[in-house]
Structures are given as C-alpha cells and as structure tokens.
Coordinates of C-alpha atoms and ligand atoms in Angstrom, one line a residue:
X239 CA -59.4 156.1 -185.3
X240 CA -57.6 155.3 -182.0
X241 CA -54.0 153.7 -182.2
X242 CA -53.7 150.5 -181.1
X243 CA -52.4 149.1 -177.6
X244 CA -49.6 147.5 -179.9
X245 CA -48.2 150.7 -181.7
X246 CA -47.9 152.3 -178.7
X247 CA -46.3 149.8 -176.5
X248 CA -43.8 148.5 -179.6
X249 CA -42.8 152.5 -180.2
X250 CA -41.4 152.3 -176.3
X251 CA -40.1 149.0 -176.2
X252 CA -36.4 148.4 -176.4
X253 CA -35.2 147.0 -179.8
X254 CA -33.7 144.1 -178.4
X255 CA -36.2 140.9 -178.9
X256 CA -37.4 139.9 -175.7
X257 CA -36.1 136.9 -173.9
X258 CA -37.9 135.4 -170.5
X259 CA -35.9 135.1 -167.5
X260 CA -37.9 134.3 -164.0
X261 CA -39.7 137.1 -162.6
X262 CA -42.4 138.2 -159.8
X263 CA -43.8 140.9 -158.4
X264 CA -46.3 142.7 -156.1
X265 CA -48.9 145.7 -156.5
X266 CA -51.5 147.0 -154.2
X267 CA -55.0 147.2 -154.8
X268 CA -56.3 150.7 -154.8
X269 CA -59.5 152.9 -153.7
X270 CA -60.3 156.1 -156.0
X271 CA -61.3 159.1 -153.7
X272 CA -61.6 161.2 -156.6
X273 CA -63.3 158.6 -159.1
X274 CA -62.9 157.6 -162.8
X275 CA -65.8 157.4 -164.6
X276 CA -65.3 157.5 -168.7
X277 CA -63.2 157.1 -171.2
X278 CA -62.3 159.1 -173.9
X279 CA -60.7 156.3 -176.1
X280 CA -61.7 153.2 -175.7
X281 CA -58.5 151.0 -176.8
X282 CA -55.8 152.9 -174.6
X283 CA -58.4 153.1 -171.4
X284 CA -57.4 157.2 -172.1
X285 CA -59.8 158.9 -169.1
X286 CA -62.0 161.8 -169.6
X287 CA -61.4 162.6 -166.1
X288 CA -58.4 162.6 -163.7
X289 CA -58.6 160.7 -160.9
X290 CA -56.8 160.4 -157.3
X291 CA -56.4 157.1 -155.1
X292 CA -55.0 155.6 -151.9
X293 CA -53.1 152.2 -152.4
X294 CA -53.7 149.6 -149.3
X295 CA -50.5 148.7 -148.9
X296 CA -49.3 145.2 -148.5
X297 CA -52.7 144.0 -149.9
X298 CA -53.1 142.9 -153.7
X299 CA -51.6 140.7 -155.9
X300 CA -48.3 139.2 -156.1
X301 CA -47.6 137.5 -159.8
X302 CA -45.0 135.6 -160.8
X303 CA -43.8 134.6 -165.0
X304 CA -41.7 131.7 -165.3
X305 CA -40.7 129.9 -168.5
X306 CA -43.0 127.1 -169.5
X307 CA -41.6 123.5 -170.2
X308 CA -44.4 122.2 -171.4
X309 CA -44.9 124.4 -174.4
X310 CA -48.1 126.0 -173.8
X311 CA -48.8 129.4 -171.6
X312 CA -50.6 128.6 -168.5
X313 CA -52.2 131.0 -166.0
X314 CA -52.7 130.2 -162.5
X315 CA -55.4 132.1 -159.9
X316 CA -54.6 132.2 -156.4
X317 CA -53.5 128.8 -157.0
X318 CA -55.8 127.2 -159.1
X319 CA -54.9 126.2 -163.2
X320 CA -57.4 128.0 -165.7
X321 CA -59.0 126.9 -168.0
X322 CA -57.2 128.4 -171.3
X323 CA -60.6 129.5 -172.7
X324 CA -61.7 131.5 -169.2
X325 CA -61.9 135.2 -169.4
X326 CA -59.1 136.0 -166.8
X327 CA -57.2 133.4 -168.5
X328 CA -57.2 134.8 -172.1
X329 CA -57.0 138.5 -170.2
X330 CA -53.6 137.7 -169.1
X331 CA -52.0 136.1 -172.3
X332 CA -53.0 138.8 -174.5
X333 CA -51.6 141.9 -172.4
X334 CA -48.6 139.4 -172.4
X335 CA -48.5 138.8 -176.3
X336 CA -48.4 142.5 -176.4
X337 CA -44.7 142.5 -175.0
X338 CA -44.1 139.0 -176.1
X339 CA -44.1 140.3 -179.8
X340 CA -43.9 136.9 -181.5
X341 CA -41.3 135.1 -179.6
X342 CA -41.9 131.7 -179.4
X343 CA -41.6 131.2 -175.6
X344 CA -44.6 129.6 -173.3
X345 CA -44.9 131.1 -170.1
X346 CA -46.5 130.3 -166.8
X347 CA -48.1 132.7 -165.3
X348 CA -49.2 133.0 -161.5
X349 CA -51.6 135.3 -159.7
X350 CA -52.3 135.4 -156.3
X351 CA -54.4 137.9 -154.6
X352 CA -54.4 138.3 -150.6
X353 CA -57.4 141.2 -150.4
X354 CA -59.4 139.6 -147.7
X355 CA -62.5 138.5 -149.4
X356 CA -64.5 140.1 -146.8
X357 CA -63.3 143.1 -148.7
X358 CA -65.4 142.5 -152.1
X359 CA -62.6 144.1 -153.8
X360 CA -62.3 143.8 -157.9
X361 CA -58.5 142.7 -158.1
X362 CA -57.9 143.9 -161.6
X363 CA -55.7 147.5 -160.7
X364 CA -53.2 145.1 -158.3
X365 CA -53.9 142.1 -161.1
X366 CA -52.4 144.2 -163.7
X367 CA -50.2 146.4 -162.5
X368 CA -48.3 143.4 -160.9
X369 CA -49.0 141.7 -164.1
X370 CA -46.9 144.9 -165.6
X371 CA -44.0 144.8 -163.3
X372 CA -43.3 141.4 -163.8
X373 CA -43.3 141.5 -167.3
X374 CA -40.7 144.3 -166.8
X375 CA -38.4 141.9 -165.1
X376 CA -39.4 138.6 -167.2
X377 CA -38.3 140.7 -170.3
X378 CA -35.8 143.2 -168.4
X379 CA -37.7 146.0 -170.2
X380 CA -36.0 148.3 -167.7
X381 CA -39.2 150.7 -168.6
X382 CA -39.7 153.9 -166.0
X383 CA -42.3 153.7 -163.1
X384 CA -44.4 156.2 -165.3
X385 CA -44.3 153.7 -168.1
X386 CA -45.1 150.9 -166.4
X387 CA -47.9 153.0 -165.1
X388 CA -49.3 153.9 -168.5
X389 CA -48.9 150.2 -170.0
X390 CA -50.6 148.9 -166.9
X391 CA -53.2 151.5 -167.6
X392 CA -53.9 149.6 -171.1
X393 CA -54.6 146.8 -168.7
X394 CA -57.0 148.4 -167.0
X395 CA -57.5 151.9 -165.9
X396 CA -57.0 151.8 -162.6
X397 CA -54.3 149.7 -162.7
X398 CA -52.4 152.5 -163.5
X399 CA -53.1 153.7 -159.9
X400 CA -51.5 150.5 -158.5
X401 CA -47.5 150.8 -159.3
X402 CA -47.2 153.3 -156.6
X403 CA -48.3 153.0 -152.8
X404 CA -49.5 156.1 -151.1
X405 CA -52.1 158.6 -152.2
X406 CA -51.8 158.5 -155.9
X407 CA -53.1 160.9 -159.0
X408 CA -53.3 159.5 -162.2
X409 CA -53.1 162.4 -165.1
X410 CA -55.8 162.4 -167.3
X411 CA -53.1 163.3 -170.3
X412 CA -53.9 164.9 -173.7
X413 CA -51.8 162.9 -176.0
X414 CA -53.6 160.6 -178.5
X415 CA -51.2 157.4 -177.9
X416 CA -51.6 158.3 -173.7
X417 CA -48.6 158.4 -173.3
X418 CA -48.9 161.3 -170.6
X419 CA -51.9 159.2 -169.4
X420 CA -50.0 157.9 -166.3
X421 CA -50.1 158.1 -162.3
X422 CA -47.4 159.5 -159.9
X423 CA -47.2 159.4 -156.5
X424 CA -48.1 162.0 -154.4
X425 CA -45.6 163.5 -152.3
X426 CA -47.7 163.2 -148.9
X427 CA -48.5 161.0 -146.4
X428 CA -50.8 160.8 -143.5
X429 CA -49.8 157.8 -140.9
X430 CA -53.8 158.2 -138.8
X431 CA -55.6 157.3 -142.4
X432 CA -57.8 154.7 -142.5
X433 CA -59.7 153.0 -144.9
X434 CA -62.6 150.1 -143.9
X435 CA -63.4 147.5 -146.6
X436 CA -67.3 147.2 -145.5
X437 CA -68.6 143.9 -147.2
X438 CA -72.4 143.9 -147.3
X439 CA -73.2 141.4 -150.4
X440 CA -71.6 138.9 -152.1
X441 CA -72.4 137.4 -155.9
X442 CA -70.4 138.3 -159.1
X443 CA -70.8 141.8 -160.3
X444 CA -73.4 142.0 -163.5
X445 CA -72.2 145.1 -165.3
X446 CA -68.0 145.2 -165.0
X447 CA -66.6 149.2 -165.0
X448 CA -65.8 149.1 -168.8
X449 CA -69.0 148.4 -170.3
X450 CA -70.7 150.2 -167.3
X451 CA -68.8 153.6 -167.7
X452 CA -69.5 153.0 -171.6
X453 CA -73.3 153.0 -170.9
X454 CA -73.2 156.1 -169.1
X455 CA -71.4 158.0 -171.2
X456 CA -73.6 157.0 -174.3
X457 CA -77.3 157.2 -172.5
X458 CA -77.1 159.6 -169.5
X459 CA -77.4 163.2 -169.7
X460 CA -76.5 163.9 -166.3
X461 CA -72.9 162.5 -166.7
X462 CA -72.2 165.8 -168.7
X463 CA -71.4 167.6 -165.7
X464 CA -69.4 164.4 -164.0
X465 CA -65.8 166.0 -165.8
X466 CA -66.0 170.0 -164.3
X467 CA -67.4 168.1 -160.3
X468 CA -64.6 165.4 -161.0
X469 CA -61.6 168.3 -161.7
X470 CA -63.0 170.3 -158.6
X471 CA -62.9 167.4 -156.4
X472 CA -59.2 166.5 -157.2
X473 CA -58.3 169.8 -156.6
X474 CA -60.2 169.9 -153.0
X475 CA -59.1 166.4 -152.5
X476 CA -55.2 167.3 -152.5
X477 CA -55.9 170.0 -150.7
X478 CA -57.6 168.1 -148.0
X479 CA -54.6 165.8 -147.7
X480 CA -52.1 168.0 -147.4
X481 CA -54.2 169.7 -144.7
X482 CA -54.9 166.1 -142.9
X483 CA -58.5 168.1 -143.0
X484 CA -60.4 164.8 -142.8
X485 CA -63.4 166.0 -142.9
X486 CA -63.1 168.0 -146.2
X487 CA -61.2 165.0 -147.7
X488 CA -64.4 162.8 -146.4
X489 CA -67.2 165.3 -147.7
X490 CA -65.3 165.2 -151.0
X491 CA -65.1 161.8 -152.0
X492 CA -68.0 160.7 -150.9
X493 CA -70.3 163.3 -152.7
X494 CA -67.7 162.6 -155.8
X495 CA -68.5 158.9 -155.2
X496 CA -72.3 159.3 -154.5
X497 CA -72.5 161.7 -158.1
X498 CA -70.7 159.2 -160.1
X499 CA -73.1 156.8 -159.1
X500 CA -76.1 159.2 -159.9
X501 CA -75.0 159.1 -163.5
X502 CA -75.1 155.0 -163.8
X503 CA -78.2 155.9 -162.1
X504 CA -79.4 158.1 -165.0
X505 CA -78.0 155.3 -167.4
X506 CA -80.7 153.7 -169.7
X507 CA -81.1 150.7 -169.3
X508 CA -80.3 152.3 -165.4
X509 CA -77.1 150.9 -163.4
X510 CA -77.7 150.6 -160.1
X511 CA -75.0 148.6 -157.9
X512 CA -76.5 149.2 -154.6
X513 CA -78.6 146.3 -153.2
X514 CA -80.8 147.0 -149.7
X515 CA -77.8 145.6 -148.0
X516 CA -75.8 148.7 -149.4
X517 CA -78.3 151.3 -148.4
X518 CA -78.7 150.3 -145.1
X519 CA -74.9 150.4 -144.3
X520 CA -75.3 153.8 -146.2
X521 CA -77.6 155.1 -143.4
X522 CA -75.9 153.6 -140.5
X523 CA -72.8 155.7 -142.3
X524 CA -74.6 158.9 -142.0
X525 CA -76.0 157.9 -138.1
X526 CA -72.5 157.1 -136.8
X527 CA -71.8 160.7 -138.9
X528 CA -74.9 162.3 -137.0
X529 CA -73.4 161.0 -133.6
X530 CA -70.5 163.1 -134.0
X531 CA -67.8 160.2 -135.3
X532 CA -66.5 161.5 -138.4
X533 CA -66.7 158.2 -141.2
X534 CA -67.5 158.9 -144.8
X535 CA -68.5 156.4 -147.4
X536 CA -66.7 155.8 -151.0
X537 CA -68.5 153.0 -153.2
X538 CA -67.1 151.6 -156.6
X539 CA -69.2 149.5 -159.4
X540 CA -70.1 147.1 -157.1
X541 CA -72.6 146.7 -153.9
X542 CA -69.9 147.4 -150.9
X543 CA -68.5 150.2 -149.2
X544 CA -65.0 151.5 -148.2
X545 CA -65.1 153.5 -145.2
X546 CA -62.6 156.8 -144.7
X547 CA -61.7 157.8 -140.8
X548 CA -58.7 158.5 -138.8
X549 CA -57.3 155.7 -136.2
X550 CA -58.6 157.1 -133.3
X551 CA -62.1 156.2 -134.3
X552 CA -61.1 152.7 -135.1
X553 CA -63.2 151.1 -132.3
X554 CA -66.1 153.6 -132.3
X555 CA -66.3 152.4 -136.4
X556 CA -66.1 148.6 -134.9
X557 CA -68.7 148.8 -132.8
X558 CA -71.0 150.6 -134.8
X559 CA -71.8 148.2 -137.2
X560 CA -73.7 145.0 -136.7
X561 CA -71.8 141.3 -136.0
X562 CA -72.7 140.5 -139.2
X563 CA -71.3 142.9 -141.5
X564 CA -67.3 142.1 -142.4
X565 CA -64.9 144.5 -141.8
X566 CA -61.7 144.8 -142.8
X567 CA -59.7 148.3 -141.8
X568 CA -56.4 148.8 -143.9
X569 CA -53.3 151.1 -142.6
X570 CA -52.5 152.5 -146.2
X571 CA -49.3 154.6 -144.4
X572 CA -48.5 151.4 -142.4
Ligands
DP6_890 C1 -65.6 152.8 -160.3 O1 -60.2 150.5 -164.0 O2 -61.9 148.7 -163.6 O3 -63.6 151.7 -159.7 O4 -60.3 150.8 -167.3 O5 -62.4 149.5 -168.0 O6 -60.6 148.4 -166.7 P1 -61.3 149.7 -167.0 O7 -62.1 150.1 -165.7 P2 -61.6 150.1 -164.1 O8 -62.6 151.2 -163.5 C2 -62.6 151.6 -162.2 C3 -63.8 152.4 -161.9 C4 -64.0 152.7 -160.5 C5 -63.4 154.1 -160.1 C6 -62.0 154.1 -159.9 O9 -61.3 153.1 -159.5 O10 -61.4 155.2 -160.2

C-alpha cells in the first residue's frame, strides 16, 4: 500500500496552521533529454527511471494565489474563469487542499502560460511547479528548493523538473514516501544550446502521460529493458554536457526518446502519438542530419518535435523546414 500524498506532505509541513497572504510566482516549462517513462508508485508519481531535462527559460507559467472575497475558490486560465467542475479546475484545488489542511479560506487562483502555442507544449511541469512555489509564499511554508521539487513532483512528475532553470536531473529516489524523489540543478551550462519547439499538428492529446505510461508498463514487454537504456543514457547525457559534445548529447536523447516511444508502440491496445505530419518532419530531421547540419529530434506523448542544435546552425534549421511548419527556437542559457 502506497502512502498517501497527504501523510507525506503534512509530515514536512510546519506545525503552524496555514494562513494566506498574496502570492505569485513563475516556473519554466521543461524538455526531458533523458525521458521518464513509468512509475513505480502511482500516488507519489515515484519514477522507475531517473530522468534529466533542460528548462526554457523565461517560458512557462506564472501563477498567482490571492484571498477570495467571495467565499468560494476560483481558478483562472490564462485569463479565463473555469468552470469549478473542469478537470484543470478541480486539478488545482485539490493539490491546494493538500497544504490548505482544512482552513477555511477561499482562494483565487490564476494561471497564465506564455509557451507560444506554436510550441504544442503540455504546460503541466511549469503549471505545477509554479502552482508549488506560490503556495510556498501564499502559506510562507519557507520549504527548501528540493522540497518544493518533490511536492511539485506529486503534482506531476515532471513538474518536479520545473523549480530549477538549467539542465536539470531529477533523482529517481528509493524512499517509499519519495522523499529523495526530487530534482537539482545541474552545475553546468552551455550558452550555444538550443532547443526548437517544431509544431506539426494540433488537436487535444487522447492518451495524457499518466495513464499512457501506465499502459505500457502493464501490457508491453519491451518496456522491460526501458530502465537499464534510461540509466545509461543519463550517464552519457551528463557526460555530453559537460563536454558541450553535441553530437553525443544529440545521438542520446533522441534514440532515448525514439525507444521510449517504441514501448507505447508495443503497448496493447498500441500508443502511437505520431501522426504523418510527425514522421515527415522526422525524415526531413535525419536529411538536414545527412546534409551535414547537426539537429537531433526529442518527442514527448504528443505528435510534435523539439529540435536540439547549437546557435550557429540557427538559420540553416530555419530554412530547412517548410513555411508552414511553426517554429519556435528557445535560448535555455539565455
Ligand atoms: C513523456 O510528468 O506529464 O513528457 O507524472 O503522470 O503527471 P505525470 O506525467 P508527466 O510525464 C511526462 C512524460 C514525458 C517525459 C518527460 O517529461 O520526462
């Protein structure tokens, strides 16, 4: 039996009840070049595997927590008042309730995301790790980044990524309340790294991460062998940064990316996010590779593709996709 998000989070909470004062905050989105892909417990988002990311900087979400006048919680997105039945809506209050702890106080809560939406990006690592940092501040939890980073993790997996900008590793941990479960940021930076956020379809994702890595771990054989590639990539990944080797980094990531996705492929019933849009901009990866520009390809649950190159093939990457595909190119070091 797993513990529950509450014991955990109550055992590390200050004894003090909590009491709102006006808060916001901002976390970046993130990219995994060495991916998660399973979960050991299901509760605590606890991963099977470790995983390594790059944050994009000034883009993600900025939240804000106010106190509520009108005696009910409301949740705003990117401007817009929910509905207090929609998904995101109900999403937000309960990771709230789970600091709240009883108190009697109605909150508003505002999220704003500013990933381009060329960029097809899922918003929920920035959406609750920003989520997380302002309900450090609303409460003045005065929790540690590596904290924050494991309650954001309850959140969502990846959000645990987004409380640090940078190349980040997020330790798999071996404690059963995941309390080791947390990121930190890497000590290393690389000021030529790129990332492109290749849009090539649009249209609401139909299997999200959670039940989509849950699938995969219940129905495909092949994913067995997804934990030894996964610790061998970090390993090379780090490596590769501290070596600006981009190349190796490239190679890495994207066969770690395109064998994660070979085990939703081996899924029953299979998971395939790739539409013919995603393919083609696949191949036209590998021709630009094959002309001697070095671009490699990451892909997450979804049908788009984020690009890895160095700055001074910025234009050679512009020009060698069509008009009509959006691309967005991020500066992670600034
Ligand atoms: C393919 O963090 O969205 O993007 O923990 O269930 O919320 P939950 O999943 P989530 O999964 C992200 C999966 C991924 C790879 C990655 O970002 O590492």
């Amino acid at each position: 039996m797993s513990i529950s998000k509450q014991d955990v989070i109550s055992t590390y909470l200050p004894e003090l009840p909590p009491f709102g004062i006006d808060a916001e905050a901002f976390a970046p989105s993130n990219i995994a070049l060495c991916k998660y892909w399973g979960k050991r417990d299901v509760e605590l988002n606890l991963p099977i595997n470790a995983s390594l990311s790059v944050s994009l900087g000034d883009l993600g979400s900025h939240t804000s927590i106010s106190v509520s006048e009108k005696g009910i919680d409301q949740v705003y997105l990117n401007g817009e008042l929910l509905q207090a039945e929609s998904s995101f809506s109900k999403k937000v209050i309960a990771f709230l309730d789970l600091f709240r702890r009883g108190l009697d106080q109605p909150v508003i809560v505002k999220t704003n995301n500013n990933i381009p939406t060329a960029a097809g990006l899922a918003s929920s690592a920035s959406g609750f790790a920003a989520l997380m940092l302002a309900i450090n501040d609303f409460y003045r939890l005065g929790l540690t980044t590596e904290r924050l980073s494991a309650f954001a993790r309850m959140g969502s997996g990846s959000a645990s990524r987004s409380v640090y900008q940078g190349f980040v590793e997020w330790h798999k941990g071996v404690r059963e309340d995941g309390m080791d479960s947390c990121a930190e940021r890497l000590d290393m930076s690389w000021p030529g790294f790129r990332i492109g956020l290749l849009k090539v379809a649009t249209g609401e994702k139909k299997v999200d991460s959670r039940s989509g890595m849950q699938r995969t771990i219940e129905s495909a054989d092949l994913y067995q062998s997804w934990p030894q590639q996964a610790a061998k990539d970090l390993v090379t990944i780090k490596r590769a940064i501290a070596d600006r080797d981009l190349a190796l980094l490239g190679q890495t990531a994207e066969q770690n990316a395109l064998s994660m996705h070979a085990t939703m492929i081996a899924s029953w019933p299979p998971l395939l996010y790739w539409q013919a849009e995603s393919v083609a901009a696949m191949h036209r990866v590998w021709e630009l590779r094959n002309a001697g520009i070095p671009v490699y390809l990451t892909m997450d649950a979804g049908p788009n593709l984020k690009l890895i190159f160095q700055q001074e093939h910025e234009q050679e990457i512009r020009d060698g996709f069509p008009e009509l595909l959006d691309l967005d190119i991020v500066s992670p070091f600034g």
